[in-house]
Short mmCIF file of C-alpha atoms in Angstrom, two decimals:
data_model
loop_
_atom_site.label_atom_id
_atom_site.label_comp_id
_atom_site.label_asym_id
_atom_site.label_seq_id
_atom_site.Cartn_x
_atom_site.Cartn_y
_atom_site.Cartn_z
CA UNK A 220 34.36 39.97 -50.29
CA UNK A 221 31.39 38.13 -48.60
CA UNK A 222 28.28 40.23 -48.44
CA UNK A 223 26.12 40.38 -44.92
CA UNK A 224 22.12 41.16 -44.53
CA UNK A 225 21.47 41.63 -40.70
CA UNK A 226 17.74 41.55 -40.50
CA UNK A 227 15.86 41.01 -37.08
CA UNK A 228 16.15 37.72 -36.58
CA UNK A 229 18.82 36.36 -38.61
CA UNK A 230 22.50 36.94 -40.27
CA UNK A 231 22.23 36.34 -44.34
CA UNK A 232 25.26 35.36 -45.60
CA UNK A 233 25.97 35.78 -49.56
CA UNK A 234 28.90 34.03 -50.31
CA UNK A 235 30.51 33.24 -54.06
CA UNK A 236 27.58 30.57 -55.27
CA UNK A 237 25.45 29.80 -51.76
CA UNK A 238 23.48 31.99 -49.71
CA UNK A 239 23.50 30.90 -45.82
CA UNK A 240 20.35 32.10 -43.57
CA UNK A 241 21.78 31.68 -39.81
CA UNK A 242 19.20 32.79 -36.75
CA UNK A 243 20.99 34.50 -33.89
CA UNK A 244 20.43 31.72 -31.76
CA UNK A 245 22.04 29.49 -33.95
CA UNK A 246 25.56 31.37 -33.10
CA UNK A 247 27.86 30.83 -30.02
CA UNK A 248 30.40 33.02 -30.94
CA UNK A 249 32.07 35.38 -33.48
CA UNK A 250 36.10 35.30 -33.26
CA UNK A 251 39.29 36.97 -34.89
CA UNK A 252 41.42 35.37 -37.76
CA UNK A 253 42.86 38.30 -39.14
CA UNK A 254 42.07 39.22 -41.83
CA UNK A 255 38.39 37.39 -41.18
CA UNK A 256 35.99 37.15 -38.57
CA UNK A 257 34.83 33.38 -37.87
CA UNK A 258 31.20 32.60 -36.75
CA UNK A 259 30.72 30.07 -35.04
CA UNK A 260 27.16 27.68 -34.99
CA UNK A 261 25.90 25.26 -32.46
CA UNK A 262 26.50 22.82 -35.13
CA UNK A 263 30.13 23.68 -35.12
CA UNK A 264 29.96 24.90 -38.56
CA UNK A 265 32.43 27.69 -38.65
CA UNK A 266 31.90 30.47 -41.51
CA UNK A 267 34.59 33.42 -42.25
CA UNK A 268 33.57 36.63 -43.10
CA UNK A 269 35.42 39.88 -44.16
CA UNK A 270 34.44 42.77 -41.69
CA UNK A 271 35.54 44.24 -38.17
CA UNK A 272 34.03 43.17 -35.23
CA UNK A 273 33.06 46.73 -33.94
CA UNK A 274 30.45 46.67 -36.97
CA UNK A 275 29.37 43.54 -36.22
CA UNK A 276 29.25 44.11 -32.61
CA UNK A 277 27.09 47.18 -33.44
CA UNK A 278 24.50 45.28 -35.59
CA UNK A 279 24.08 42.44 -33.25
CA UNK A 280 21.27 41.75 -30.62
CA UNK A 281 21.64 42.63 -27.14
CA UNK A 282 22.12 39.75 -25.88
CA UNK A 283 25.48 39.15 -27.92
CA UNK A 284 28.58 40.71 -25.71
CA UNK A 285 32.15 41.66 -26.38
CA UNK A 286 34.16 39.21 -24.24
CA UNK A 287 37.70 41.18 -25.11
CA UNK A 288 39.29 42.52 -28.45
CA UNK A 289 38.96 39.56 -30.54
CA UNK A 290 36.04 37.81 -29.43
CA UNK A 291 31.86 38.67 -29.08
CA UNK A 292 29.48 35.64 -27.75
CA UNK A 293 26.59 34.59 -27.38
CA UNK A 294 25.08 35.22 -23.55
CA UNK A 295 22.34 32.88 -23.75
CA UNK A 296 25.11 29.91 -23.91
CA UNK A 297 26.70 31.54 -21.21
CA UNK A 298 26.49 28.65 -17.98
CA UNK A 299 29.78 29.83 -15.89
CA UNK A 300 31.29 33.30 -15.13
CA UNK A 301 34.54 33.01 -12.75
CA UNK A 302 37.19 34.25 -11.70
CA UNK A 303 40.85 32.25 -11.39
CA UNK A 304 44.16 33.53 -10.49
CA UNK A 305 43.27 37.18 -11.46
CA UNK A 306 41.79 36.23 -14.82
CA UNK A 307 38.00 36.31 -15.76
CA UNK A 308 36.57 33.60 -17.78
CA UNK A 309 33.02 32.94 -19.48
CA UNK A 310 32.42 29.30 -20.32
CA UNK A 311 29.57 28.50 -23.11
CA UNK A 312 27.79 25.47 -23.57
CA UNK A 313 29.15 23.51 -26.75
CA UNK A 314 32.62 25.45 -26.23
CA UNK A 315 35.06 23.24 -24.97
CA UNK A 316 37.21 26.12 -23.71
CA UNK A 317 36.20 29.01 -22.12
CA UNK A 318 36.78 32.66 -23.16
CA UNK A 319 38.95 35.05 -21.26
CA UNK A 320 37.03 38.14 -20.56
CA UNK A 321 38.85 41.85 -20.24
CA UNK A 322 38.90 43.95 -17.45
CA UNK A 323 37.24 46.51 -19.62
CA UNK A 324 34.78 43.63 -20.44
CA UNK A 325 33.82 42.18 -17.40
CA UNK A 326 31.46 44.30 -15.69
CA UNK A 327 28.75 44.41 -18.79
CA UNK A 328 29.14 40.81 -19.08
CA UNK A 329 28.61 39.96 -16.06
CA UNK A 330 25.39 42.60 -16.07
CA UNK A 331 24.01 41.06 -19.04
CA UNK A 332 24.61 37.37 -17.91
CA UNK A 333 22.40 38.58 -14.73
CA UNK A 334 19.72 40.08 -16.72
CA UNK A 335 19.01 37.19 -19.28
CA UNK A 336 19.50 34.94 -16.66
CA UNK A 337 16.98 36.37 -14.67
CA UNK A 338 14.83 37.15 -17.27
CA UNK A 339 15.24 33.57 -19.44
CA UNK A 340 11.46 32.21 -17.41
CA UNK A 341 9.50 34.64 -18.11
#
């Protein structure tokens, strides 16, 4: 089982022989593949970890936001929230594919795109 350090500014990885160091801006998302959790880099470098997303939710920054039941991401790579055919969807930059966001979802996302948005000059 890999072992996780969330300090202030950055994720610490321990994993069998390497330790990885990744800042929070370095992440776009975190996603489900049961039974792991996949981060996701601006690199594309994808690393799997063993924990629910809940916790990690819960030790995360602010500006990270659950998107729906398998998926948390990054709001400062968030360019595009909109709305097609009665679906919601968040598109980050470096993400070819956009995220579906959950009706349960949708109304803190779209608060917290507005706030660091509004917030990202000063």
């Amino acid at each position: 089982m890999d072992n996780l350090i969330f300090t202030s500014e950055s994720v610490i990885l321990y994993e069998r022989k390497r330790i990885h160091a990744l800042k929070y801006e370095e992440i776009i998302c975190i996603t489900t593949d049961r039974p792991y959790l996949v981060i996701t880099t601006v690199e594309s470098l994808q690393m799997f970890i063993q924990m629910s997303l809940s916790k990690v939710g819960e030790l995360l920054p602010d500006y990270f936001c659950l998107c729906n039941q398998s998926t948390i991401i990054n709001l400062t790579y968030a360019y595009l929230y909109e709305e097609h055919n009665g679906h919601f969807f968040v598109s980050l930059s470096a993400m070819l594919e956009p995220f579906e966001v959950s009706r349960r979802c949708k109304r803190n996302i779209k608060n917290k795109m507005l706030y660091i948005n509004k917030n990202r000059g000063l």
